[in-house]
């Protein structure tokens, strides 16, 4: 009885058909995707180390990944071969990597600055002809204040590429 119900054809086209089993599988996948998203959302909200922008970014990345997974799984359920699409999308990370090369460089520079500890919050440094005070060191950027009290966001790679003078570390 249950086997007959699950194999009942709702739509039939050419060689494929949509059955109750396909619809039930789609609903199960949707439920699992929503549950995974909810769990990730709870985890990101529980830890206070993330700010609102980081949490939103995490939500968005997980949401997009789950949507792509859900769509490809549903297409597979309907008999559409998605291996060609998946193989074609293998080039996508390479393209994204090349496009985000500067972002990764800034991120790695931030890790170096944070772990070395040669530059700290409150230090006054000079880059080229500008003296600036460091207000915050983040993974990708520095927040600095100029002598004219203007706050500027500087990429971390700028500090690792250029020569700087650390006025806070000068011996008297």
PDB file of C-alpha atoms in Angstrom:
ATOM      1  CA  UNK A   1       0.000   0.000   0.000  1.00  0.00           C
ATOM      2  CA  UNK A   2       2.707   2.497   1.007  1.00  0.00           C
ATOM      3  CA  UNK A   3       4.917   1.368  -1.875  1.00  0.00           C
ATOM      4  CA  UNK A   4       2.071   1.988  -4.303  1.00  0.00           C
ATOM      5  CA  UNK A   5       1.405   5.413  -2.820  1.00  0.00           C
ATOM      6  CA  UNK A   6       5.078   6.435  -3.057  1.00  0.00           C
ATOM      7  CA  UNK A   7       5.360   5.250  -6.656  1.00  0.00           C
ATOM      8  CA  UNK A   8       2.141   7.032  -7.733  1.00  0.00           C
ATOM      9  CA  UNK A   9       2.910   9.283 -10.724  1.00  0.00           C
ATOM     10  CA  UNK A  10       1.803  12.896 -10.400  1.00  0.00           C
ATOM     11  CA  UNK A  11       3.252  14.048 -13.732  1.00  0.00           C
ATOM     12  CA  UNK A  12       4.613  12.004 -16.589  1.00  0.00           C
ATOM     13  CA  UNK A  13       6.750  13.458 -19.352  1.00  0.00           C
ATOM     14  CA  UNK A  14       8.850  11.616 -21.929  1.00  0.00           C
ATOM     15  CA  UNK A  15      10.925   9.026 -20.058  1.00  0.00           C
ATOM     16  CA  UNK A  16      10.699  10.589 -16.603  1.00  0.00           C
ATOM     17  CA  UNK A  17       7.905  11.120 -14.140  1.00  0.00           C
ATOM     18  CA  UNK A  18       7.313  12.955 -10.892  1.00  0.00           C
ATOM     19  CA  UNK A  19       6.143  10.628  -8.159  1.00  0.00           C
ATOM     20  CA  UNK A  20       4.945  11.089  -4.608  1.00  0.00           C
ATOM     21  CA  UNK A  21       8.327   9.688  -3.548  1.00  0.00           C
ATOM     22  CA  UNK A  22      10.095  12.522  -5.423  1.00  0.00           C
ATOM     23  CA  UNK A  23       7.920  15.135  -3.719  1.00  0.00           C
ATOM     24  CA  UNK A  24       8.495  13.533  -0.289  1.00  0.00           C
ATOM     25  CA  UNK A  25      12.256  13.505  -0.914  1.00  0.00           C
ATOM     26  CA  UNK A  26      12.161  17.181  -1.925  1.00  0.00           C
ATOM     27  CA  UNK A  27      10.288  18.053   1.265  1.00  0.00           C
ATOM     28  CA  UNK A  28      12.764  16.025   3.358  1.00  0.00           C
ATOM     29  CA  UNK A  29      15.692  17.820   1.710  1.00  0.00           C
ATOM     30  CA  UNK A  30      14.037  21.200   2.287  1.00  0.00           C
ATOM     31  CA  UNK A  31      13.448  20.338   5.940  1.00  0.00           C
ATOM     32  CA  UNK A  32      17.052  19.188   6.375  1.00  0.00           C
ATOM     33  CA  UNK A  33      18.363  22.351   4.691  1.00  0.00           C
ATOM     34  CA  UNK A  34      16.263  24.597   6.929  1.00  0.00           C
ATOM     35  CA  UNK A  35      17.382  22.616  10.003  1.00  0.00           C
ATOM     36  CA  UNK A  36      21.068  22.968   9.051  1.00  0.00           C
ATOM     37  CA  UNK A  37      20.599  26.691   8.446  1.00  0.00           C
ATOM     38  CA  UNK A  38      18.848  27.071  11.809  1.00  0.00           C
ATOM     39  CA  UNK A  39      21.662  25.212  13.611  1.00  0.00           C
ATOM     40  CA  UNK A  40      24.334  27.382  11.976  1.00  0.00           C
ATOM     41  CA  UNK A  41      22.332  30.492  12.842  1.00  0.00           C
ATOM     42  CA  UNK A  42      22.106  29.415  16.493  1.00  0.00           C
ATOM     43  CA  UNK A  43      25.838  28.678  16.644  1.00  0.00           C
ATOM     44  CA  UNK A  44      26.777  32.051  15.152  1.00  0.00           C
ATOM     45  CA  UNK A  45      24.433  33.885  17.530  1.00  0.00           C
ATOM     46  CA  UNK A  46      25.672  32.004  20.618  1.00  0.00           C
ATOM     47  CA  UNK A  47      29.279  33.098  20.267  1.00  0.00           C
ATOM     48  CA  UNK A  48      29.844  36.765  21.032  1.00  0.00           C
ATOM     49  CA  UNK A  49      33.086  36.891  19.038  1.00  0.00           C
ATOM     50  CA  UNK A  50      31.189  37.724  15.845  1.00  0.00           C
ATOM     51  CA  UNK A  51      29.743  41.142  15.092  1.00  0.00           C
ATOM     52  CA  UNK A  52      26.490  41.678  13.185  1.00  0.00           C
ATOM     53  CA  UNK A  53      28.194  41.971   9.794  1.00  0.00           C
ATOM     54  CA  UNK A  54      30.159  38.741  10.290  1.00  0.00           C
ATOM     55  CA  UNK A  55      27.007  36.905  11.392  1.00  0.00           C
ATOM     56  CA  UNK A  56      25.102  38.191   8.347  1.00  0.00           C
ATOM     57  CA  UNK A  57      27.968  37.109   6.077  1.00  0.00           C
ATOM     58  CA  UNK A  58      27.988  33.653   7.648  1.00  0.00           C
ATOM     59  CA  UNK A  59      24.217  33.344   7.193  1.00  0.00           C
ATOM     60  CA  UNK A  60      24.473  34.395   3.573  1.00  0.00           C
ATOM     61  CA  UNK A  61      27.274  31.960   2.710  1.00  0.00           C
ATOM     62  CA  UNK A  62      25.525  29.011   4.374  1.00  0.00           C
ATOM     63  CA  UNK A  63      22.190  29.975   2.821  1.00  0.00           C
ATOM     64  CA  UNK A  64      23.642  30.171  -0.709  1.00  0.00           C
ATOM     65  CA  UNK A  65      25.458  26.852  -0.275  1.00  0.00           C
ATOM     66  CA  UNK A  66      22.272  25.151   0.970  1.00  0.00           C
ATOM     67  CA  UNK A  67      20.222  26.590  -1.890  1.00  0.00           C
ATOM     68  CA  UNK A  68      22.711  25.277  -4.480  1.00  0.00           C
ATOM     69  CA  UNK A  69      22.783  21.889  -2.730  1.00  0.00           C
ATOM     70  CA  UNK A  70      18.973  21.733  -2.583  1.00  0.00           C
ATOM     71  CA  UNK A  71      18.506  22.677  -6.243  1.00  0.00           C
ATOM     72  CA  UNK A  72      21.132  20.194  -7.463  1.00  0.00           C
ATOM     73  CA  UNK A  73      19.642  17.415  -5.302  1.00  0.00           C
ATOM     74  CA  UNK A  74      16.140  18.148  -6.608  1.00  0.00           C
ATOM     75  CA  UNK A  75      17.378  18.125 -10.198  1.00  0.00           C
ATOM     76  CA  UNK A  76      19.029  14.774  -9.520  1.00  0.00           C
ATOM     77  CA  UNK A  77      15.722  13.467  -8.110  1.00  0.00           C
ATOM     78  CA  UNK A  78      14.008  14.388 -11.368  1.00  0.00           C
ATOM     79  CA  UNK A  79      16.596  12.519 -13.389  1.00  0.00           C
ATOM     80  CA  UNK A  80      18.518  15.551 -14.629  1.00  0.00           C
ATOM     81  CA  UNK A  81      22.258  14.865 -14.677  1.00  0.00           C
ATOM     82  CA  UNK A  82      23.990  17.607 -12.683  1.00  0.00           C
ATOM     83  CA  UNK A  83      27.536  16.252 -12.991  1.00  0.00           C
ATOM     84  CA  UNK A  84      28.158  18.460 -16.031  1.00  0.00           C
ATOM     85  CA  UNK A  85      27.027  21.519 -14.047  1.00  0.00           C
ATOM     86  CA  UNK A  86      29.152  20.539 -11.059  1.00  0.00           C
ATOM     87  CA  UNK A  87      32.198  19.889 -13.237  1.00  0.00           C
ATOM     88  CA  UNK A  88      31.686  23.219 -14.970  1.00  0.00           C
ATOM     89  CA  UNK A  89      31.440  24.998 -11.651  1.00  0.00           C
ATOM     90  CA  UNK A  90      34.843  23.642 -10.591  1.00  0.00           C
ATOM     91  CA  UNK A  91      36.383  26.577 -12.439  1.00  0.00           C
ATOM     92  CA  UNK A  92      34.422  29.030 -10.293  1.00  0.00           C
ATOM     93  CA  UNK A  93      36.676  28.857  -7.184  1.00  0.00           C
ATOM     94  CA  UNK A  94      39.719  29.568  -9.356  1.00  0.00           C
ATOM     95  CA  UNK A  95      38.051  32.642 -10.827  1.00  0.00           C
ATOM     96  CA  UNK A  96      36.926  33.798  -7.378  1.00  0.00           C
ATOM     97  CA  UNK A  97      40.419  33.189  -5.991  1.00  0.00           C
ATOM     98  CA  UNK A  98      42.011  35.316  -8.685  1.00  0.00           C
ATOM     99  CA  UNK A  99      39.458  38.050  -8.132  1.00  0.00           C
ATOM    100  CA  UNK A 100      39.936  38.056  -4.366  1.00  0.00           C
ATOM    101  CA  UNK A 101      43.725  37.832  -4.396  1.00  0.00           C
ATOM    102  CA  UNK A 102      44.132  41.255  -2.769  1.00  0.00           C
ATOM    103  CA  UNK A 103      41.597  40.377  -0.083  1.00  0.00           C
ATOM    104  CA  UNK A 104      43.524  37.220   0.836  1.00  0.00           C
ATOM    105  CA  UNK A 105      46.763  39.189   0.868  1.00  0.00           C
ATOM    106  CA  UNK A 106      45.218  41.697   3.291  1.00  0.00           C
ATOM    107  CA  UNK A 107      43.902  38.861   5.459  1.00  0.00           C
ATOM    108  CA  UNK A 108      47.278  37.105   5.649  1.00  0.00           C
ATOM    109  CA  UNK A 109      48.955  40.451   6.365  1.00  0.00           C
ATOM    110  CA  UNK A 110      46.479  40.982   9.214  1.00  0.00           C
ATOM    111  CA  UNK A 111      47.318  37.610  10.708  1.00  0.00           C
ATOM    112  CA  UNK A 112      51.029  38.481  10.513  1.00  0.00           C
ATOM    113  CA  UNK A 113      50.473  41.871  12.169  1.00  0.00           C
ATOM    114  CA  UNK A 114      48.348  40.372  14.940  1.00  0.00           C
ATOM    115  CA  UNK A 115      50.699  37.488  15.693  1.00  0.00           C
ATOM    116  CA  UNK A 116      53.975  39.418  15.491  1.00  0.00           C
ATOM    117  CA  UNK A 117      52.799  42.165  17.817  1.00  0.00           C
ATOM    118  CA  UNK A 118      55.246  44.725  16.395  1.00  0.00           C
ATOM    119  CA  UNK A 119      52.375  47.139  15.852  1.00  0.00           C
ATOM    120  CA  UNK A 120      49.720  47.556  18.527  1.00  0.00           C
ATOM    121  CA  UNK A 121      46.632  49.642  19.141  1.00  0.00           C
ATOM    122  CA  UNK A 122      47.625  53.103  20.345  1.00  0.00           C
ATOM    123  CA  UNK A 123      50.966  53.167  18.529  1.00  0.00           C
ATOM    124  CA  UNK A 124      51.844  56.206  16.443  1.00  0.00           C
ATOM    125  CA  UNK A 125      53.474  55.238  13.180  1.00  0.00           C
ATOM    126  CA  UNK A 126      54.611  57.057  10.093  1.00  0.00           C
ATOM    127  CA  UNK A 127      53.930  55.808   6.596  1.00  0.00           C
ATOM    128  CA  UNK A 128      55.575  57.917   3.910  1.00  0.00           C
ATOM    129  CA  UNK A 129      54.853  61.484   5.095  1.00  0.00           C
ATOM    130  CA  UNK A 130      51.785  60.755   7.264  1.00  0.00           C
ATOM    131  CA  UNK A 131      51.816  60.180  10.989  1.00  0.00           C
ATOM    132  CA  UNK A 132      48.877  58.115  12.147  1.00  0.00           C
ATOM    133  CA  UNK A 133      47.650  56.568  15.378  1.00  0.00           C
ATOM    134  CA  UNK A 134      46.379  52.990  15.276  1.00  0.00           C
ATOM    135  CA  UNK A 135      42.856  52.710  16.695  1.00  0.00           C
ATOM    136  CA  UNK A 136      42.064  49.101  15.784  1.00  0.00           C
ATOM    137  CA  UNK A 137      43.776  46.144  14.148  1.00  0.00           C
ATOM    138  CA  UNK A 138      41.421  43.786  12.352  1.00  0.00           C
ATOM    139  CA  UNK A 139      42.081  40.742  10.240  1.00  0.00           C
ATOM    140  CA  UNK A 140      41.821  42.624   6.947  1.00  0.00           C
ATOM    141  CA  UNK A 141      42.164  46.300   7.820  1.00  0.00           C
ATOM    142  CA  UNK A 142      43.527  48.826  10.272  1.00  0.00           C
ATOM    143  CA  UNK A 143      41.515  51.747  11.584  1.00  0.00           C
ATOM    144  CA  UNK A 144      43.818  54.727  12.008  1.00  0.00           C
ATOM    145  CA  UNK A 145      43.475  58.385  12.965  1.00  0.00           C
ATOM    146  CA  UNK A 146      45.442  61.157  11.291  1.00  0.00           C
ATOM    147  CA  UNK A 147      46.757  64.278  12.988  1.00  0.00           C
ATOM    148  CA  UNK A 148      43.714  66.102  11.606  1.00  0.00           C
ATOM    149  CA  UNK A 149      41.454  63.716  13.608  1.00  0.00           C
ATOM    150  CA  UNK A 150      40.218  61.882  10.503  1.00  0.00           C
ATOM    151  CA  UNK A 151      39.654  58.144  10.750  1.00  0.00           C
ATOM    152  CA  UNK A 152      40.927  56.130   7.826  1.00  0.00           C
ATOM    153  CA  UNK A 153      40.601  52.429   7.075  1.00  0.00           C
ATOM    154  CA  UNK A 154      43.889  51.086   5.726  1.00  0.00           C
ATOM    155  CA  UNK A 155      44.382  47.609   4.217  1.00  0.00           C
ATOM    156  CA  UNK A 156      46.841  45.532   6.245  1.00  0.00           C
ATOM    157  CA  UNK A 157      48.899  44.748   3.169  1.00  0.00           C
ATOM    158  CA  UNK A 158      49.788  48.453   2.970  1.00  0.00           C
ATOM    159  CA  UNK A 159      51.763  48.095   6.207  1.00  0.00           C
ATOM    160  CA  UNK A 160      53.516  44.913   5.175  1.00  0.00           C
ATOM    161  CA  UNK A 161      54.474  46.319   1.743  1.00  0.00           C
ATOM    162  CA  UNK A 162      55.737  49.740   2.813  1.00  0.00           C
ATOM    163  CA  UNK A 163      58.431  50.947   5.155  1.00  0.00           C
ATOM    164  CA  UNK A 164      57.001  52.352   8.375  1.00  0.00           C
ATOM    165  CA  UNK A 165      58.493  54.245  11.305  1.00  0.00           C
ATOM    166  CA  UNK A 166      57.148  53.269  14.705  1.00  0.00           C
ATOM    167  CA  UNK A 167      57.319  56.471  16.790  1.00  0.00           C
ATOM    168  CA  UNK A 168      55.860  54.726  19.839  1.00  0.00           C
ATOM    169  CA  UNK A 169      58.763  52.312  19.990  1.00  0.00           C
ATOM    170  CA  UNK A 170      61.603  54.885  19.789  1.00  0.00           C
ATOM    171  CA  UNK A 171      64.224  54.850  22.551  1.00  0.00           C
ATOM    172  CA  UNK A 172      64.839  58.141  24.227  1.00  0.00           C
TER     173      UNK A 172
END
